[in-house]
Short mmCIF file of C-alpha atoms and ligand atoms in Angstrom, two decimals:
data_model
loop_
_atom_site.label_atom_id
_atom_site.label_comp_id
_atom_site.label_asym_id
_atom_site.label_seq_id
_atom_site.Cartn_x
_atom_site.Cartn_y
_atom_site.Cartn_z
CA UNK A 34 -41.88 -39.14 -43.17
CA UNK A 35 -38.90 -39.08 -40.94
CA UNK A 36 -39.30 -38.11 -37.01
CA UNK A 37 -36.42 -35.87 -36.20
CA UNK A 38 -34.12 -36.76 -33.78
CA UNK A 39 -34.61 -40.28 -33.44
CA UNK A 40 -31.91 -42.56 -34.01
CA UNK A 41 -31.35 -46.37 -34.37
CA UNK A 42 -28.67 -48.90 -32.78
CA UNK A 43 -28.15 -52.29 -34.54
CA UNK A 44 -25.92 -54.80 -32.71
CA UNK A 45 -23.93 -56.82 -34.87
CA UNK A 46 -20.65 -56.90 -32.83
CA UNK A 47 -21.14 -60.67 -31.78
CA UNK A 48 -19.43 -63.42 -32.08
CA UNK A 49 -22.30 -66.18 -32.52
CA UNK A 50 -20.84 -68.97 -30.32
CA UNK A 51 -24.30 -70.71 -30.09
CA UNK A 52 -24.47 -70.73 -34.29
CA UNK A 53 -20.88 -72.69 -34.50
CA UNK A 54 -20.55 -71.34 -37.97
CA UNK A 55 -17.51 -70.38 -39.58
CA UNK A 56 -18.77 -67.05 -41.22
CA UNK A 57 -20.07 -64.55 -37.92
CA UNK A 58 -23.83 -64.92 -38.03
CA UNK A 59 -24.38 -61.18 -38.68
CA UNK A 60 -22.68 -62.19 -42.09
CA UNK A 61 -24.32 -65.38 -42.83
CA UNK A 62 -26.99 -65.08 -45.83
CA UNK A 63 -30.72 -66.22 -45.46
CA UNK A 64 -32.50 -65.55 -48.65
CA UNK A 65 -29.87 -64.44 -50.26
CA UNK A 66 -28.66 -61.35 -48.30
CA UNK A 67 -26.73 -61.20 -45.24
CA UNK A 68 -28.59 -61.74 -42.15
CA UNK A 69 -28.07 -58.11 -41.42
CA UNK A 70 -29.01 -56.25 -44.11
CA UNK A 71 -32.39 -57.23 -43.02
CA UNK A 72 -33.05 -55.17 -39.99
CA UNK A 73 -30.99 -52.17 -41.54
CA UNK A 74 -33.46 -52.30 -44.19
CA UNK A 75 -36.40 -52.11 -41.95
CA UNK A 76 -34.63 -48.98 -40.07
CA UNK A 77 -34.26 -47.77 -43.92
CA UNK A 78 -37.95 -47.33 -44.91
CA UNK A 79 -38.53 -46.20 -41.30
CA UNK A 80 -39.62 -42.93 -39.93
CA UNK A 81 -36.32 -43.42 -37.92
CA UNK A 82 -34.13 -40.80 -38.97
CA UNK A 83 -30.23 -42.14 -38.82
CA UNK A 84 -28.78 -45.67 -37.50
CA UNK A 85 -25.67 -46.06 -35.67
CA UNK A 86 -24.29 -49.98 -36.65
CA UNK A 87 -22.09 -51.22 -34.32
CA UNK A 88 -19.60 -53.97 -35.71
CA UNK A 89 -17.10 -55.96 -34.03
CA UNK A 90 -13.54 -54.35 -33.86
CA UNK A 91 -11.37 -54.03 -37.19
CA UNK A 92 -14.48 -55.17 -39.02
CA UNK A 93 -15.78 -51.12 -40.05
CA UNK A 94 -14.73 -51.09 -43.52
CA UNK A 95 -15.89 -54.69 -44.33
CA UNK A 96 -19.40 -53.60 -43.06
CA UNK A 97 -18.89 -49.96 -44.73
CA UNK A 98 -18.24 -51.70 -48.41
CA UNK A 99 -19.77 -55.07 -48.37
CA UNK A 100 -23.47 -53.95 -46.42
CA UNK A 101 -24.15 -50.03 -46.31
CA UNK A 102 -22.25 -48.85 -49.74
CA UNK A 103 -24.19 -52.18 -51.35
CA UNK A 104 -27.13 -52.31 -50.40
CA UNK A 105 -27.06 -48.31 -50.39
CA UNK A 106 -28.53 -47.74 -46.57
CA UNK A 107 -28.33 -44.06 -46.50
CA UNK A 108 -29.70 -44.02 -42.88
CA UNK A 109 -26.11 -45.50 -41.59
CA UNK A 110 -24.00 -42.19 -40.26
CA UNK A 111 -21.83 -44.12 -38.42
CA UNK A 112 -20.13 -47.48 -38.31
CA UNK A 113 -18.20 -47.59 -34.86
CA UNK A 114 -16.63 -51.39 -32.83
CA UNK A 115 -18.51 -52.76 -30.35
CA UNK A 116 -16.62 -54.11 -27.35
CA UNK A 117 -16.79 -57.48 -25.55
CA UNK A 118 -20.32 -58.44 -24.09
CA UNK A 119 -23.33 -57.11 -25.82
CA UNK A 120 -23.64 -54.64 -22.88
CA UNK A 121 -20.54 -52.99 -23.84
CA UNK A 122 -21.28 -52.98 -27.63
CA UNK A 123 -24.73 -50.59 -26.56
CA UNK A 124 -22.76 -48.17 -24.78
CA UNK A 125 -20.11 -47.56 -27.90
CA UNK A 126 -23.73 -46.64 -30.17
CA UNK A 127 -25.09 -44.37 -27.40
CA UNK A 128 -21.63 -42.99 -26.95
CA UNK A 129 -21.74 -42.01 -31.11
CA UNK A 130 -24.91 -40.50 -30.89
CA UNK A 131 -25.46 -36.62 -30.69
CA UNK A 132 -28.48 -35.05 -30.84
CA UNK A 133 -30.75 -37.92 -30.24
CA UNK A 134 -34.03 -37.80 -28.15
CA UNK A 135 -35.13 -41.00 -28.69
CA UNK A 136 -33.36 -44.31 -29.37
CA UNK A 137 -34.01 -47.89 -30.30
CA UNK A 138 -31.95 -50.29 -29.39
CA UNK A 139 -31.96 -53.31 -31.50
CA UNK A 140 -30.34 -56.81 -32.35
CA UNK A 141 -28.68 -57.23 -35.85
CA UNK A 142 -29.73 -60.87 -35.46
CA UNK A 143 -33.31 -60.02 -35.34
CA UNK A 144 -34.26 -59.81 -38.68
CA UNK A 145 -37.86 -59.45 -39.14
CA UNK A 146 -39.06 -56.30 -37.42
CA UNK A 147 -41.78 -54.45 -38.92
CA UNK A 148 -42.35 -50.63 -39.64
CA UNK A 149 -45.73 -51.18 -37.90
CA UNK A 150 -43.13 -52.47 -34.76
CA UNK A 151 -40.45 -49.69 -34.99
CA UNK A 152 -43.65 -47.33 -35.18
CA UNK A 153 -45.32 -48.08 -32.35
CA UNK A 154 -41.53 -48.37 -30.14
CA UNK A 155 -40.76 -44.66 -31.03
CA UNK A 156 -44.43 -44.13 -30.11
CA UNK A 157 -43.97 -46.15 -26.48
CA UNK A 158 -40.37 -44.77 -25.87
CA UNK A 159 -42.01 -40.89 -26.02
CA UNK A 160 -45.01 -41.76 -24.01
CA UNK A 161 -43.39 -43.87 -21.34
CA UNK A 162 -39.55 -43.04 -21.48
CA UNK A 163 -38.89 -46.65 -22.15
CA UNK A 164 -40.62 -49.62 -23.81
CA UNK A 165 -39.43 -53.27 -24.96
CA UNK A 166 -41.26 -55.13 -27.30
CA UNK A 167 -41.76 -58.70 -26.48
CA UNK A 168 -44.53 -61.53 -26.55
CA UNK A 169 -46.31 -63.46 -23.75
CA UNK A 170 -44.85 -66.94 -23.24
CA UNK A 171 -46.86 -70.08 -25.00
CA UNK A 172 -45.45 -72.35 -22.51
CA UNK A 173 -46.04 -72.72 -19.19
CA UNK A 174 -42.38 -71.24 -17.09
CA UNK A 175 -40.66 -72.97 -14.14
CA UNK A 176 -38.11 -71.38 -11.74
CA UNK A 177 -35.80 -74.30 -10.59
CA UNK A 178 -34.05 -74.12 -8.04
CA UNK A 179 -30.30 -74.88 -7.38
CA UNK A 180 -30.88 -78.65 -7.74
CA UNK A 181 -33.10 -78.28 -11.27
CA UNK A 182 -35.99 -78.95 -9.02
CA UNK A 183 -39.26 -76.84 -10.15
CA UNK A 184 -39.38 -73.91 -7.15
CA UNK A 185 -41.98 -71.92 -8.94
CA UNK A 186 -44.41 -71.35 -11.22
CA UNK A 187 -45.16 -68.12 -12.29
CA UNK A 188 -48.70 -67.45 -13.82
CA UNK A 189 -48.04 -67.71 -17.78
CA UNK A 190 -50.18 -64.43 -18.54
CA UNK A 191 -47.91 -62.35 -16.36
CA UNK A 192 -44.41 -63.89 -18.33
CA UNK A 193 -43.23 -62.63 -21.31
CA UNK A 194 -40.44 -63.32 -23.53
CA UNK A 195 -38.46 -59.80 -24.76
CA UNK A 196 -37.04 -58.94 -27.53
CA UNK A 197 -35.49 -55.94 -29.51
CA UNK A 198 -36.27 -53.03 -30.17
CA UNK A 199 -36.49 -51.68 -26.32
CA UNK A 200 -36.68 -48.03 -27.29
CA UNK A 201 -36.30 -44.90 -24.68
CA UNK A 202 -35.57 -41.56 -24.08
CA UNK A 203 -31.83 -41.25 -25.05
CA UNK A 204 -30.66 -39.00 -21.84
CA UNK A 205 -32.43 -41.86 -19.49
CA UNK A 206 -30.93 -45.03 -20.85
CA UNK A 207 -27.54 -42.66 -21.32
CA UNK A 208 -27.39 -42.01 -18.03
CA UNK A 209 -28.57 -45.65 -17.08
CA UNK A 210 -25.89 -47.07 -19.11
CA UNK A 211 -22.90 -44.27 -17.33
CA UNK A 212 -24.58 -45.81 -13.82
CA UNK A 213 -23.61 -49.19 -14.96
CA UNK A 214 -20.23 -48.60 -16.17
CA UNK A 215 -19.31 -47.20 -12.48
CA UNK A 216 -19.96 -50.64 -11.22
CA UNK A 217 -17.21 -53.33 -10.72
CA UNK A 218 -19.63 -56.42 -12.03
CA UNK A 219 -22.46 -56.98 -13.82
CA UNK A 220 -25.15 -59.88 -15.56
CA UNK A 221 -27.12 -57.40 -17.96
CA UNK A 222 -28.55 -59.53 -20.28
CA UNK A 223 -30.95 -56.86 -22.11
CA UNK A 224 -31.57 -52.88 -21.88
CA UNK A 225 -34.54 -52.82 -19.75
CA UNK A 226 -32.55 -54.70 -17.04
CA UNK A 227 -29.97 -51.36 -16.84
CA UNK A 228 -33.01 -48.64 -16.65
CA UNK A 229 -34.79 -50.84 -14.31
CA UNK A 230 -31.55 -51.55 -11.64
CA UNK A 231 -29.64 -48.08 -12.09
CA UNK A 232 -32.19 -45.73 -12.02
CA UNK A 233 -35.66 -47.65 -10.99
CA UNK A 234 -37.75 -46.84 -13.69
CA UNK A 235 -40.74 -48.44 -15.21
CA UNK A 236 -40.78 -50.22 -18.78
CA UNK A 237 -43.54 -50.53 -20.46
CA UNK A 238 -43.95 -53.93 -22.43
CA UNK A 239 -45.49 -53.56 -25.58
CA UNK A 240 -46.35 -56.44 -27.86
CA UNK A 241 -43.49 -57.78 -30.61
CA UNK A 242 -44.14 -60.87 -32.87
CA UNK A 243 -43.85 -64.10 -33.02
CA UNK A 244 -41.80 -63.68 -36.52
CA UNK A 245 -39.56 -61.17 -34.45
CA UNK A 246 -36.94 -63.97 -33.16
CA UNK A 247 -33.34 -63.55 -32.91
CA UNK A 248 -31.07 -66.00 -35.12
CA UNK A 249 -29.40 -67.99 -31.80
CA UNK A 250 -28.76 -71.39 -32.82
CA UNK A 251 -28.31 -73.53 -35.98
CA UNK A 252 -32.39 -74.32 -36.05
CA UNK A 253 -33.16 -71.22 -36.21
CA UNK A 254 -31.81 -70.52 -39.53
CA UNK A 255 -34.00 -72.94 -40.64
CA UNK A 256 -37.17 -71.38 -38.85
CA UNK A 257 -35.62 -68.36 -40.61
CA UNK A 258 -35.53 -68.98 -44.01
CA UNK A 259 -39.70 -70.21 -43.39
CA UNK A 260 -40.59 -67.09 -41.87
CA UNK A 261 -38.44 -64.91 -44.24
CA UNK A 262 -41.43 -65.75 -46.95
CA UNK A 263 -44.13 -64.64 -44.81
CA UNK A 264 -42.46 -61.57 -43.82
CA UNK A 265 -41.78 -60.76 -47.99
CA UNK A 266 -45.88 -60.54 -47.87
CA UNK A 267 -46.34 -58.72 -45.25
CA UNK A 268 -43.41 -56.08 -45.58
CA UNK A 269 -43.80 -55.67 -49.29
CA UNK A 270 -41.35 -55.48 -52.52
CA UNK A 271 -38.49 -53.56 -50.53
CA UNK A 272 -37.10 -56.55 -48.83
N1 LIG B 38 -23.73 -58.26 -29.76
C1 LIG B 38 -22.88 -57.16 -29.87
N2 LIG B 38 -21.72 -57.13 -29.14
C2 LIG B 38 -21.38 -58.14 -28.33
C3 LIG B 38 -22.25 -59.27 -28.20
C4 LIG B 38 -23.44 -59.29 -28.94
O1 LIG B 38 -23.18 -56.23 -30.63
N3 LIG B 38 -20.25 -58.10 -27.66
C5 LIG B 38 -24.96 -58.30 -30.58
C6 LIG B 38 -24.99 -59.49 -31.53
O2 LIG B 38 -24.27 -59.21 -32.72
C7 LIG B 38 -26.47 -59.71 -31.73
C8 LIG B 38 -27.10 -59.18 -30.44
O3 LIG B 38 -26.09 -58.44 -29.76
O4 LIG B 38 -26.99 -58.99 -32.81
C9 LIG B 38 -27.69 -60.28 -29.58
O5 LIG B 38 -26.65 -61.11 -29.10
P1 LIG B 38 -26.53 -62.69 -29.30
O6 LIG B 38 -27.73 -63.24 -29.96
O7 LIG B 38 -26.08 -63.26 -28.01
O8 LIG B 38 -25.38 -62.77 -30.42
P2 LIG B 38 -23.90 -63.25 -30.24
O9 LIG B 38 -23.34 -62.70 -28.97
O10 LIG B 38 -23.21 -62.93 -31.52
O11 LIG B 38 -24.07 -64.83 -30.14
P3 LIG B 38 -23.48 -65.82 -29.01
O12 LIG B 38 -23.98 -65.30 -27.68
O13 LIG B 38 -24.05 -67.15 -29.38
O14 LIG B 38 -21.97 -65.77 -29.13
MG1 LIG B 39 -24.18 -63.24 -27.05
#
């Protein structure tokens, strides 16, 4: 079943500093397909109805022959460059996107999200506008202050850790994201943060997993390739 106009973003415009690999992380393989085919896959055998990847300038037709025409994602209209910060990369997808009422915005170096995840998103993003998936912290957070001396503690039950998808209406975070780009500077560091400062809206937090982490540094490939099994199970044959 596909939910009409809905419509995916994956981020894979990145350069993956924090990796230090040669190969862009997007690109690296774990299991023996490129880190991301995997959430394109998950988009694939989604009730999501078309994806919009965004890859880093000059690398379209790389993406085009070597992921989408090989691994046959039919969901992928479009293949457009991303720009410099990750903030800039979100606005080029939005900017492809016509006829879209709904849109989830996700990292290409997240690769184990769930149908059961991109399910309920499209479900939070239509009942609340916007929703971000994300899990409550397992360790206790400090605030430091400007010396790295603990200023605050905020009460663990209250903290959460984001992650991707963070899903909305696609006019809101549209116009969120045109708000932004009027400003001289900016430290967005996720999607919620733009809805949130340029137009003051609510965003509901909905719960991820703790399989749904994004591929940051070289550990986590390990953590990866652990996780990858479990996710197999769960997710069936088509991964
Ligand atoms: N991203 C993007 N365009 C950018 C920067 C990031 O599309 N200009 C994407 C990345 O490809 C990734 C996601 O946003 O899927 C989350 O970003 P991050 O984990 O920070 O990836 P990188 O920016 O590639 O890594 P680093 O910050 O270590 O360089
Ligand atoms: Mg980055």
């Amino acid at each position: 079943m596909i939910e009409e106009n809905t419509a995916a973003i994956v981020l894979a415009a990145g350069k993956g500093k924090r990796l230090h690999s040669d190969v862009p992380k997007q690109y690296l393989h774990i299991g023996g397909k490129p880190l991301i085919y995997y959430a394109l896959q998950a988009f694939e055998i989604s009730v999501i109805e078309q994806v919009v990847l965004v890859t880093a300038p000059g690398e379209e037709e790389y993406c085009r022959r070597e992921i989408v025409e090989s691994y046959g994602f039919k969901k992928v209209t479009q293949i457009v460059p991303g720009g410099e910060e990750r903030y800039h990369s979100v606005f080029c997808g939005l900017l492809a996107l016509k006829n879209c009422e709904h849109v989830l915005i996700h990292d290409g170096a997240r690769p184990f999200l769930t149908s059961d995840m991109i399910w309920r998103s499209l479900c939070g993003a239509r009942k609340y506008g916007a929703c971000v998936v994300g899990m409550p912290v397992k360790d206790t957070i400090k605030i430091s202050d400007s010396e790295n001396y603990a200023s605050q503690t905020p009460p663990r039950e209250q903290v959460w850790a984001v992650q991707t998808p963070q899903s909305f209406s696609y006019h809101l975070i549209k116009e969120a994201y045109e708000k932004l780009f009027l400003q001289k500077e900016t430290n967005v560091t996720d999607d919620a943060m733009v809805l949130e400062a340029m137009l003051q809206k609510r965003v509901k937090l909905i719960r991820g997993s703790h399989y749904n982490i994004k591929i940051t540094t070289p550990e986590d490939l390990a953590v990866a390739e652990v996780f990858l099994k479990e996710y197999q199970k769960e997710e069936g044959a088509g991964q």
